[in-house]
mmCIF file of N, CA and C in Angstrom:
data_model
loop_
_atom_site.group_PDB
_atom_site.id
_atom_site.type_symbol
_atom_site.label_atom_id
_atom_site.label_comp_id
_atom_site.label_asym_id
_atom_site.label_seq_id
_atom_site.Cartn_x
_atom_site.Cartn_y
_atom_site.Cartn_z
ATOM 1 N N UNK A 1 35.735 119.366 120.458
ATOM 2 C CA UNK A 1 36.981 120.011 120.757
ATOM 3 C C UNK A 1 36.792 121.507 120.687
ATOM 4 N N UNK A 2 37.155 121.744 121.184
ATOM 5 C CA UNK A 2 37.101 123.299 121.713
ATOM 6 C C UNK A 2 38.300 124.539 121.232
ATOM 7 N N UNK A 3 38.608 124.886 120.377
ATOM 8 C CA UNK A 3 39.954 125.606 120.352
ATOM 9 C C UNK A 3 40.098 126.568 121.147
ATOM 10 N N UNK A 4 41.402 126.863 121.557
ATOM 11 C CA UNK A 4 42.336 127.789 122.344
ATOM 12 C C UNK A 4 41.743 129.075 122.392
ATOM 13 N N UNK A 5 41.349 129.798 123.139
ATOM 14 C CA UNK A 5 41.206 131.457 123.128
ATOM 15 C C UNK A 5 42.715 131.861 123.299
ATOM 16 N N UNK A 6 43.133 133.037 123.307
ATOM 17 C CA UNK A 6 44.403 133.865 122.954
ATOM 18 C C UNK A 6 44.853 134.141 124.445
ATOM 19 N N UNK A 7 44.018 134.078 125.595
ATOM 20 C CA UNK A 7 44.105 134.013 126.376
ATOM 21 C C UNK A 7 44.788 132.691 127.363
ATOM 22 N N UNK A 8 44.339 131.850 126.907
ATOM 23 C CA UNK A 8 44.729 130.399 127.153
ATOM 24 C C UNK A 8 45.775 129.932 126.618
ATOM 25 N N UNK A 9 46.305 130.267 124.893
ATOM 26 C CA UNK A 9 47.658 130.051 124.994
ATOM 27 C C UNK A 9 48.363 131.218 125.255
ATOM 28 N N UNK A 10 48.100 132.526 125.620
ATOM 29 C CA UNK A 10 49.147 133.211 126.149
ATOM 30 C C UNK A 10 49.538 132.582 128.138
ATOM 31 N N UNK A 11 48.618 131.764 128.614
ATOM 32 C CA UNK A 11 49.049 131.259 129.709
ATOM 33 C C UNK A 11 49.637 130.080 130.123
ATOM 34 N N UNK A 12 49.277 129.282 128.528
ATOM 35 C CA UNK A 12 50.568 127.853 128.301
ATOM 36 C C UNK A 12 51.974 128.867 128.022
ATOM 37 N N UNK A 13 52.086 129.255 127.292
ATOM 38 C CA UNK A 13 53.312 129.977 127.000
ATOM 39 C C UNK A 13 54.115 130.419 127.997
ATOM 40 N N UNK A 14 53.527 131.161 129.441
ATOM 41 C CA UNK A 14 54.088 131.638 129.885
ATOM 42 C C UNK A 14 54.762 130.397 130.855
ATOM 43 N N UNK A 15 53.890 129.162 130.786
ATOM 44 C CA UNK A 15 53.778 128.424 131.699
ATOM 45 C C UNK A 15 55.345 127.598 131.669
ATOM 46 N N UNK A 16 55.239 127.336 129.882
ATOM 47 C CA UNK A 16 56.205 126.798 129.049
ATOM 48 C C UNK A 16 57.836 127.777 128.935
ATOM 49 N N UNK A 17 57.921 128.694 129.403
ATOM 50 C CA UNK A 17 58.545 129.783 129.216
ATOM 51 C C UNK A 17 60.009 129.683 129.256
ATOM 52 N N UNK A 18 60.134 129.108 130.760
ATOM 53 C CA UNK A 18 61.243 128.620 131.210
ATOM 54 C C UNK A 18 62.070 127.599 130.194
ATOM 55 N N UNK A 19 61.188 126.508 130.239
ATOM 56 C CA UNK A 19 61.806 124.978 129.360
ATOM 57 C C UNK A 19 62.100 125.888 128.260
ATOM 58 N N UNK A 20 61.111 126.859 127.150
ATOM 59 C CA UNK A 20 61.726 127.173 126.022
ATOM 60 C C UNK A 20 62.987 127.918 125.548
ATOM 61 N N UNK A 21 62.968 128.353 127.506
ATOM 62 C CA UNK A 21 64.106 128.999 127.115
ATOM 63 C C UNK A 21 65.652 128.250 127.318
ATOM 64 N N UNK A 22 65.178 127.610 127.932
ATOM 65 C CA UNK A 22 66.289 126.624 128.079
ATOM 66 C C UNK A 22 66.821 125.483 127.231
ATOM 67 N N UNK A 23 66.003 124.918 126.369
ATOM 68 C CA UNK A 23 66.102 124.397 125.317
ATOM 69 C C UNK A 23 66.517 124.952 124.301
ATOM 70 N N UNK A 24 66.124 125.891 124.129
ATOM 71 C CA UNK A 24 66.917 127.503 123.370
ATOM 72 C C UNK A 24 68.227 127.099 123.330
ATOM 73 N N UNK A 25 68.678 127.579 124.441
ATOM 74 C CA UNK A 25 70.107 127.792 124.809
ATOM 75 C C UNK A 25 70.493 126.401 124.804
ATOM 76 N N UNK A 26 70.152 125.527 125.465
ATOM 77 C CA UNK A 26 70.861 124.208 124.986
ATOM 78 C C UNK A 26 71.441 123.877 123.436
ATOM 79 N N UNK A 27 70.258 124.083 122.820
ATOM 80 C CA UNK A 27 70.614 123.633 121.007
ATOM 81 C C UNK A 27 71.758 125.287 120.608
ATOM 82 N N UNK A 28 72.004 126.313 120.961
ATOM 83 C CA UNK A 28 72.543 127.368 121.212
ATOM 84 C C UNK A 28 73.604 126.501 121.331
ATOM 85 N N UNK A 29 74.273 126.186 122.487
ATOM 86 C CA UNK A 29 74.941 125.765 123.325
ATOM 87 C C UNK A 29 76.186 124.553 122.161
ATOM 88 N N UNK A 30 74.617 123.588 122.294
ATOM 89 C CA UNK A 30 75.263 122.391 121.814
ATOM 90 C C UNK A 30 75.856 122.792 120.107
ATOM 91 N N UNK A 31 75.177 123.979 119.378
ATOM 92 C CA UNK A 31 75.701 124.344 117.914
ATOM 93 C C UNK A 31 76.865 124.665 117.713
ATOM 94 N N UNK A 32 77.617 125.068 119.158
ATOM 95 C CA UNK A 32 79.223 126.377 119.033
ATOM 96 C C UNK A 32 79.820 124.949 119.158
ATOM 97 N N UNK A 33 79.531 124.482 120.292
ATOM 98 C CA UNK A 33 80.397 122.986 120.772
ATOM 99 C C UNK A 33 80.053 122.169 119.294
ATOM 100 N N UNK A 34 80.072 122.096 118.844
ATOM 101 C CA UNK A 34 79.990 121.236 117.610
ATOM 102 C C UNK A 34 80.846 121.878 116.849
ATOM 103 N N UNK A 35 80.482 123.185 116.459
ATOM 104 C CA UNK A 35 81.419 123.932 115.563
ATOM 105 C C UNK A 35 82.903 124.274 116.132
ATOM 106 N N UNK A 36 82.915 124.284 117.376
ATOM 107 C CA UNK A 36 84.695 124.578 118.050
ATOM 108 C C UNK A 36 84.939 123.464 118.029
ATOM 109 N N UNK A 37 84.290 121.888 118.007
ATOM 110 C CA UNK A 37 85.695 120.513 118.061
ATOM 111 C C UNK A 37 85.641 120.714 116.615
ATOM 112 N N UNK A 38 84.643 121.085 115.074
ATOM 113 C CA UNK A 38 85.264 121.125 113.661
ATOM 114 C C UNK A 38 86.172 121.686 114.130
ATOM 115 N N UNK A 39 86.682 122.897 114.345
ATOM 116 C CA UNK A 39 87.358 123.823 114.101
ATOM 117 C C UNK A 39 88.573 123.472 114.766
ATOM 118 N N UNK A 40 88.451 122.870 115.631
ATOM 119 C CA UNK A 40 89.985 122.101 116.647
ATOM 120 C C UNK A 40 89.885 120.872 115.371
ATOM 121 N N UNK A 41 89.132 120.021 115.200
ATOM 122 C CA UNK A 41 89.429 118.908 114.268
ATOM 123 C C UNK A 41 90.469 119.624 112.539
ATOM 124 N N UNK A 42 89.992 120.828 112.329
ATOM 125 C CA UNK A 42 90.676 121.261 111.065
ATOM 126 C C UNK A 42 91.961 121.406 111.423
ATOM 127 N N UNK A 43 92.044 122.442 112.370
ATOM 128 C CA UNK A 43 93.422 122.960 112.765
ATOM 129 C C UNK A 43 94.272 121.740 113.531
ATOM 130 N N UNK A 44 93.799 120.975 113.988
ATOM 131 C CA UNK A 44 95.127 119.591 113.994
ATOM 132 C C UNK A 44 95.555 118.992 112.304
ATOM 133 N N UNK A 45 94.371 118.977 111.800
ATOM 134 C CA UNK A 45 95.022 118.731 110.492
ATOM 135 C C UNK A 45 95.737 119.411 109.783
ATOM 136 N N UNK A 46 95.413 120.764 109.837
ATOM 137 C CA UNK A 46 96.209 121.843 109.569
ATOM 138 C C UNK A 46 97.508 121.868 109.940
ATOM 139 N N UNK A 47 97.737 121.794 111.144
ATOM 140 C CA UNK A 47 99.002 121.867 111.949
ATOM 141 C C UNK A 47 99.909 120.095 111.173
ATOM 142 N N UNK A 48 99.261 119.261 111.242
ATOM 143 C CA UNK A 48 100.087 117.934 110.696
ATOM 144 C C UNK A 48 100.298 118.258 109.075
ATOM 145 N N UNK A 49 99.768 118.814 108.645
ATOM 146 C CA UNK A 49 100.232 119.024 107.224
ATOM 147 C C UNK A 49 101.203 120.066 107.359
ATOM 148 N N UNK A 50 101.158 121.162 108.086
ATOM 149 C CA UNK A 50 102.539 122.046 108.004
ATOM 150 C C UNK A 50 103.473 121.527 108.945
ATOM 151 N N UNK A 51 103.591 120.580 109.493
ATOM 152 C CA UNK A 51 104.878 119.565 110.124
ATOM 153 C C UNK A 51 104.997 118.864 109.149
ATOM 154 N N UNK A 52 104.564 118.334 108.167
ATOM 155 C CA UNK A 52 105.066 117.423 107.255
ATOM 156 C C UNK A 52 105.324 118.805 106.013
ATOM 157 N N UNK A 53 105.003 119.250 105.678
ATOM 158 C CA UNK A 53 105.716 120.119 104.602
ATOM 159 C C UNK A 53 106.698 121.088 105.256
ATOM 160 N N UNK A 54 107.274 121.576 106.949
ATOM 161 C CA UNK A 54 108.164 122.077 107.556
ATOM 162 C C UNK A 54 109.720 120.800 106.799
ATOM 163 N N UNK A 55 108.775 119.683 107.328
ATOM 164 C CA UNK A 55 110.225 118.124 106.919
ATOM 165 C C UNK A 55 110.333 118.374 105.578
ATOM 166 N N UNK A 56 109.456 118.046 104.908
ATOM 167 C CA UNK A 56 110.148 118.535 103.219
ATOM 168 C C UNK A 56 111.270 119.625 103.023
ATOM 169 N N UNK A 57 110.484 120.704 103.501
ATOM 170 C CA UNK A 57 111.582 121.617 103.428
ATOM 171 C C UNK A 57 112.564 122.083 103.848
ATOM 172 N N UNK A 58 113.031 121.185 105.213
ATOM 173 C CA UNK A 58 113.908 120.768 105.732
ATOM 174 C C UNK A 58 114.804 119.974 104.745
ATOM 175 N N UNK A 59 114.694 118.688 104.279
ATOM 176 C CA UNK A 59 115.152 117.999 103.602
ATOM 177 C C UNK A 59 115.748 118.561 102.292
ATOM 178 N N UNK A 60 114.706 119.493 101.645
ATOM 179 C CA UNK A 60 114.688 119.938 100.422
ATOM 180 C C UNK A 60 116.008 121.005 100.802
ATOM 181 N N UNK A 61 116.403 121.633 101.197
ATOM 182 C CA UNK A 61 117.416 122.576 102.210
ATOM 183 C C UNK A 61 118.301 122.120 102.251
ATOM 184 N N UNK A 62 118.695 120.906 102.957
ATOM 185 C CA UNK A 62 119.960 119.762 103.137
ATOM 186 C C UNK A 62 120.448 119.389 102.041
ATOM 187 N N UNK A 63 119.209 118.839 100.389
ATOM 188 C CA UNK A 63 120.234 118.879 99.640
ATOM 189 C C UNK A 63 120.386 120.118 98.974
ATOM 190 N N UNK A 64 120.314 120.938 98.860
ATOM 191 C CA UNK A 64 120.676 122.119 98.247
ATOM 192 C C UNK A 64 121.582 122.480 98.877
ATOM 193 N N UNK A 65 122.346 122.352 100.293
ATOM 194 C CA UNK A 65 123.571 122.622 100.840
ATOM 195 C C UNK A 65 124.693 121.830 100.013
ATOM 196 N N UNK A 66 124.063 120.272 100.550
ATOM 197 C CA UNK A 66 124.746 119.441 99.890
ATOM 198 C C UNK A 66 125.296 119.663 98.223
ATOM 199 N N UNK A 67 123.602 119.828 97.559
ATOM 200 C CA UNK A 67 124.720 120.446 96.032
ATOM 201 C C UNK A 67 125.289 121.756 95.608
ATOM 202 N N UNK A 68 125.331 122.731 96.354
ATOM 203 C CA UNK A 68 126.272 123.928 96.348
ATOM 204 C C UNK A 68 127.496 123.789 96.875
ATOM 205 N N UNK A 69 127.568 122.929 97.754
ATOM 206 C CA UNK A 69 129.251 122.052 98.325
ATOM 207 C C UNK A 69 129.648 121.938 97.119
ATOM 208 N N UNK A 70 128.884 120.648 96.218
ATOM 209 C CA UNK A 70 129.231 119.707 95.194
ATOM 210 C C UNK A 70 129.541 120.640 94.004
ATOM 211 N N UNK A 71 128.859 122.118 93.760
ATOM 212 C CA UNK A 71 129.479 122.897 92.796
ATOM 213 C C UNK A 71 130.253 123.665 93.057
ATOM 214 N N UNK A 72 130.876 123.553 94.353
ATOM 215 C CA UNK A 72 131.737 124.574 94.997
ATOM 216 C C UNK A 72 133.575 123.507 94.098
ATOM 217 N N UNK A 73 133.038 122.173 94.698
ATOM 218 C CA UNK A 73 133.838 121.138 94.415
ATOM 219 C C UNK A 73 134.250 121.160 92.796
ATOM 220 N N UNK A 74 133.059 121.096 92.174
ATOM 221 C CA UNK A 74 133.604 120.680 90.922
ATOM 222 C C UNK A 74 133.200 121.834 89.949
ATOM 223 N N UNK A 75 133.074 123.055 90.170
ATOM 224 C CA UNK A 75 133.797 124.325 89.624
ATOM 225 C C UNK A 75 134.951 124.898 89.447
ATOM 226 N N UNK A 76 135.542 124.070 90.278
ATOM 227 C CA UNK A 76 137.489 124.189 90.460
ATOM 228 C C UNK A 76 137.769 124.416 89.273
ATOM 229 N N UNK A 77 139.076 124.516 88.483
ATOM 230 C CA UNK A 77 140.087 124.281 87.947
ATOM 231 C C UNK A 77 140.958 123.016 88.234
ATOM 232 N N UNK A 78 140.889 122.143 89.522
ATOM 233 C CA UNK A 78 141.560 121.282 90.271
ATOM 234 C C UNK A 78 140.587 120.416 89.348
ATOM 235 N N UNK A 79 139.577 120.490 89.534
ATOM 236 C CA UNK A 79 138.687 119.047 88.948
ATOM 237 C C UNK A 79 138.675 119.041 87.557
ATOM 238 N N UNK A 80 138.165 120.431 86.688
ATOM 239 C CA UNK A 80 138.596 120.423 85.219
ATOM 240 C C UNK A 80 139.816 119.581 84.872
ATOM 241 N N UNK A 81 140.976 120.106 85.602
ATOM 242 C CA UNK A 81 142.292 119.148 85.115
ATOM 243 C C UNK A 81 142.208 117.845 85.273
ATOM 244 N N UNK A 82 141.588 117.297 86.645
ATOM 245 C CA UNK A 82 141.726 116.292 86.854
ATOM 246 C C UNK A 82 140.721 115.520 85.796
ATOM 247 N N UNK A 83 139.524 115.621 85.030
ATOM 248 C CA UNK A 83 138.408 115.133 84.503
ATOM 249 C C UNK A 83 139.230 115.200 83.072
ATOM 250 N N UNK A 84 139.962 116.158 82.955
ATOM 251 C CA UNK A 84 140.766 116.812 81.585
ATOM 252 C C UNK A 84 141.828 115.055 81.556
ATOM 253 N N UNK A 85 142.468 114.856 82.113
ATOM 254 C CA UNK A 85 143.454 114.514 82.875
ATOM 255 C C UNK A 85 143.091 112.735 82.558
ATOM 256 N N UNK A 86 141.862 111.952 83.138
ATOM 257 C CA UNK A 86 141.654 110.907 82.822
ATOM 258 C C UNK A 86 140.563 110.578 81.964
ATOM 259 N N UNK A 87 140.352 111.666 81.332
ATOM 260 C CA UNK A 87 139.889 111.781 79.494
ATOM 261 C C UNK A 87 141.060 111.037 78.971
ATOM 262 N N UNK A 88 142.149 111.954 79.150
ATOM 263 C CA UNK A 88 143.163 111.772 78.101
ATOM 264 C C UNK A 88 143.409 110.765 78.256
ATOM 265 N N UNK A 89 143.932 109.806 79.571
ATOM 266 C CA UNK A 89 144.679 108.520 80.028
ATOM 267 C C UNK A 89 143.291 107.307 79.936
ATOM 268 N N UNK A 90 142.899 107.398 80.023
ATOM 269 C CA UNK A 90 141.761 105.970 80.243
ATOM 270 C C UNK A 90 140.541 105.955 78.801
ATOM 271 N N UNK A 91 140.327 107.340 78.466
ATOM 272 C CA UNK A 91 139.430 107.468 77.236
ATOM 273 C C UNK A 91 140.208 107.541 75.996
ATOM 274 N N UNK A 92 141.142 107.999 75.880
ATOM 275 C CA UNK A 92 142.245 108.476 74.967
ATOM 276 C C UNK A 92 141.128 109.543 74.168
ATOM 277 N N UNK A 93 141.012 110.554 74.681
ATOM 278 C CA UNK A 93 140.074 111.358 74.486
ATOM 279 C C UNK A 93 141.229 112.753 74.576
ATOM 280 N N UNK A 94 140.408 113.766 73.461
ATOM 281 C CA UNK A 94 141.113 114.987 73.322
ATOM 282 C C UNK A 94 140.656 116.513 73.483
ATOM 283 N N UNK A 95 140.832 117.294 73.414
ATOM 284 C CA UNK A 95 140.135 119.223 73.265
ATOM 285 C C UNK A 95 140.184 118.848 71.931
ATOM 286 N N UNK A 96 139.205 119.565 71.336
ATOM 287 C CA UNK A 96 138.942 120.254 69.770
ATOM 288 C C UNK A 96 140.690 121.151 69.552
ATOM 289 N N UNK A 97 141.260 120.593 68.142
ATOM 290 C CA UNK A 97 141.762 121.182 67.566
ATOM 291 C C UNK A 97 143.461 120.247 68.548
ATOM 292 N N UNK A 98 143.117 119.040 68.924
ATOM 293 C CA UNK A 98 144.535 118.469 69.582
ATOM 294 C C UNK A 98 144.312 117.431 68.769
ATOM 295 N N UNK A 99 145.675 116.554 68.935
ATOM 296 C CA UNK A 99 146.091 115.272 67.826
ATOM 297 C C UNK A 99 146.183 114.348 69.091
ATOM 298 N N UNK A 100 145.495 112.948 68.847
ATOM 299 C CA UNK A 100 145.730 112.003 70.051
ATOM 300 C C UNK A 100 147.026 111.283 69.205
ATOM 301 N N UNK A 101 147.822 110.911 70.092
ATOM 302 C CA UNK A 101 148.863 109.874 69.108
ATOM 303 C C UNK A 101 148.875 108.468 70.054
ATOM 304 N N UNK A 102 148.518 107.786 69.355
ATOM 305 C CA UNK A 102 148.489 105.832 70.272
ATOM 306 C C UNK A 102 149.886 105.502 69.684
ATOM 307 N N UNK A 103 150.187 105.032 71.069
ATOM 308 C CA UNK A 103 151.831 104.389 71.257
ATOM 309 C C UNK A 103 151.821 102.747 71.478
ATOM 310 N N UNK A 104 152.036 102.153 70.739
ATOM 311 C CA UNK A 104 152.169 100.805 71.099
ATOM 312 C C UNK A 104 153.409 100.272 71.990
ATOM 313 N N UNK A 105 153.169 99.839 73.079
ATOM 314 C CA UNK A 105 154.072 99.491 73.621
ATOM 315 C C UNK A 105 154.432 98.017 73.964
ATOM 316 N N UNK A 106 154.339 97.313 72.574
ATOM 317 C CA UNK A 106 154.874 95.925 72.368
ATOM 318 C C UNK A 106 156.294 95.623 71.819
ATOM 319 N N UNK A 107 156.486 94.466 71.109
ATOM 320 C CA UNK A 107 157.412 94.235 70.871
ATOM 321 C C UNK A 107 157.822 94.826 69.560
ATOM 322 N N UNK A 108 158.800 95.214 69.114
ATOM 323 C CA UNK A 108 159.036 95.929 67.985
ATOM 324 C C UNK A 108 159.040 94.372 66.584
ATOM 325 N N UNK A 109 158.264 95.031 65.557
ATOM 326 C CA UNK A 109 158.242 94.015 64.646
ATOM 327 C C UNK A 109 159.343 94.525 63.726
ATOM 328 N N UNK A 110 159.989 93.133 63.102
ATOM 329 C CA UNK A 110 161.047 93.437 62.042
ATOM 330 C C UNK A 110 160.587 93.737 60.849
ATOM 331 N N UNK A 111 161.749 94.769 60.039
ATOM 332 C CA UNK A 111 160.695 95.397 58.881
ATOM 333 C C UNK A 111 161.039 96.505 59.024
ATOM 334 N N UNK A 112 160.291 97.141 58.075
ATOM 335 C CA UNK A 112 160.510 98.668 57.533
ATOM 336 C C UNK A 112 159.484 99.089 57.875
ATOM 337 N N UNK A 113 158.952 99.770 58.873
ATOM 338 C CA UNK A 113 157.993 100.465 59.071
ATOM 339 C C UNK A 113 157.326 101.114 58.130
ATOM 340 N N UNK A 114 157.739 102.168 57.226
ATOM 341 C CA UNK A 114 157.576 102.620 56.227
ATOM 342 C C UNK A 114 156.349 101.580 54.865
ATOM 343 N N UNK A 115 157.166 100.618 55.245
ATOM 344 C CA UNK A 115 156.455 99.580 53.817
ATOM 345 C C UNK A 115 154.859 99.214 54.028
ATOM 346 N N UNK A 116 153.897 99.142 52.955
ATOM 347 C CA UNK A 116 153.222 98.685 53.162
ATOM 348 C C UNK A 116 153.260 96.912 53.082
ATOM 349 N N UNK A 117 152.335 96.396 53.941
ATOM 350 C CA UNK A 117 152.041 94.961 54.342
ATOM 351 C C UNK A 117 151.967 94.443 53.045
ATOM 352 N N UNK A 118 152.667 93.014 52.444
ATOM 353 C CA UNK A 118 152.307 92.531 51.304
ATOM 354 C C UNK A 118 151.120 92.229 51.310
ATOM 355 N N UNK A 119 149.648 92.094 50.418
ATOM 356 C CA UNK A 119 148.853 91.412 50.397
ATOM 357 C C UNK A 119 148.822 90.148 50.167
ATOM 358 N N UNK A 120 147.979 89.685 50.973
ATOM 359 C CA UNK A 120 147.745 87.872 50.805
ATOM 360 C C UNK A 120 147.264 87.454 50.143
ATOM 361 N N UNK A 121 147.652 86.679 48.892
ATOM 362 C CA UNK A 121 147.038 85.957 47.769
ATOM 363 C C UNK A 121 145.890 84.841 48.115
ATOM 364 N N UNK A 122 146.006 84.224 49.364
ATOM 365 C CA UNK A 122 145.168 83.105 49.502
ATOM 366 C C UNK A 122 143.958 84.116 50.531
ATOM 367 N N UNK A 123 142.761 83.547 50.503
ATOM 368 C CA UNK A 123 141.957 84.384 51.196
ATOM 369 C C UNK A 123 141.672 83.094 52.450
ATOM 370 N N UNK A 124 140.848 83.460 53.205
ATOM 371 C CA UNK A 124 140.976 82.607 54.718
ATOM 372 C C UNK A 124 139.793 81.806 53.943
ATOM 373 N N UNK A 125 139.944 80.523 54.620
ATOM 374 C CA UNK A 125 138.757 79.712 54.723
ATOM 375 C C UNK A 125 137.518 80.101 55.059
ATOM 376 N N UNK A 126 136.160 79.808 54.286
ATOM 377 C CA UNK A 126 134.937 79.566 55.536
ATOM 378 C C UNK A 126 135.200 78.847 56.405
ATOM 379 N N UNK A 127 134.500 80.053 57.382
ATOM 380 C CA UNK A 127 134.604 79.079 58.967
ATOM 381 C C UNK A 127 133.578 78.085 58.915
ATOM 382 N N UNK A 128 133.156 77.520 58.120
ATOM 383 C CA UNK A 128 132.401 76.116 58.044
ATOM 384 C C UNK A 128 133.579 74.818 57.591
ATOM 385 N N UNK A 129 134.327 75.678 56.443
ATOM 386 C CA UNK A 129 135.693 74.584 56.452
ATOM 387 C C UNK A 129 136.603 74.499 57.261
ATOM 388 N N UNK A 130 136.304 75.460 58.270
ATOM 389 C CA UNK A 130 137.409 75.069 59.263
ATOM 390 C C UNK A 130 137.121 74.392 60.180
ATOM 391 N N UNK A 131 135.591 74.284 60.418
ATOM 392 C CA UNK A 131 135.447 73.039 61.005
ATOM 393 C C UNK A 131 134.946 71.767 61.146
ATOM 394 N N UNK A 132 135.047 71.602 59.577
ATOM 395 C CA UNK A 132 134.914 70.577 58.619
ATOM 396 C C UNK A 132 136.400 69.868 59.141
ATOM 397 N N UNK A 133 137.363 70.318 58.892
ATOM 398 C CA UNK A 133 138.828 70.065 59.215
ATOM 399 C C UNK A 133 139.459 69.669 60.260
ATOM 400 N N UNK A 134 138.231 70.440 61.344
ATOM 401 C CA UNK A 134 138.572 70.042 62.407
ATOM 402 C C UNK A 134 138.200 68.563 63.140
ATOM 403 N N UNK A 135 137.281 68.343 62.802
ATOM 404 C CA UNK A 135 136.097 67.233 62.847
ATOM 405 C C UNK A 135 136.596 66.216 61.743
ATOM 406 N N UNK A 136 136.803 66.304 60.639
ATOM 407 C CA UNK A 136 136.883 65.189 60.090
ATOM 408 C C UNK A 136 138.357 65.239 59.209
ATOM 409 N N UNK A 137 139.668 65.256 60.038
ATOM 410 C CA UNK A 137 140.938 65.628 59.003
ATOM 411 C C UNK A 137 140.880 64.459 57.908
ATOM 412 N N UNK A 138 141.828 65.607 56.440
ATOM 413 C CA UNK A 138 142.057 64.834 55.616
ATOM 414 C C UNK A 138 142.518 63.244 55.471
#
């Protein structure tokens, strides 16, 4: 085998010149095109994540309208009374420093209001004798 004089590969080279350069530029070529569809592949993702966080904050917006209505509503004085209002009637509920008074509205019992209740000398049965009694009368 014989090796190359400097002469001989400076005349493959030139021979080769063309293809190298073209192969060049191909892998050139083919490196950007690879890197511009990443770069289109990021920015669609990009773009779908700020359409989905645009909707959040869309949403997030709607209720914050919605609850500034709702404190527009129940900042009143109209609603205090009214909340004031079926405290008193349904809770029998009061303000600090008021007296609730419960009204019975049954039948009036005979008697002296005033008096206290006699106490009862006999005390109630166990409820085991009562239904001892019931089950097996005297």
């Amino acid at each position: 085998m014989s090796a190359m004089t400097g002469s001989q590969s400076r005349q493959m080279f030139d021979q080769y010149r063309s293809r190298i350069a073209i192969l060049f530029v191909l892998v050139v070529v083919t490196w950007f095109l690879l890197a511009f569809a990443e770069q289109a592949w990021r920015a669609r993702q990009l773009e779908a994540e700020a359409s989905q966080r645009r909707t959040a904050i869309a949403a997030i917006e709607a209720d914050n309208v919605e609850l500034r209505e709702q404190l527009e509503v129940y900042s009143t004085d109209a609603w205090l009374d009214y909340a004031q209002s079926r405290g008193r009637r349904d809770l029998n509920l009061a303000n600090p420093g008021e007296t609730v008074v419960m009204v019975r509205w049954g039948p009036r019992q005979p008697g002296n209001l005033n008096e206290d209740p006699a106490p009862t000398t006999e005390a109630d049965p166990a409820n085991w004798r009562t239904w001892v009694d019931v089950f097996a009368p005297d």
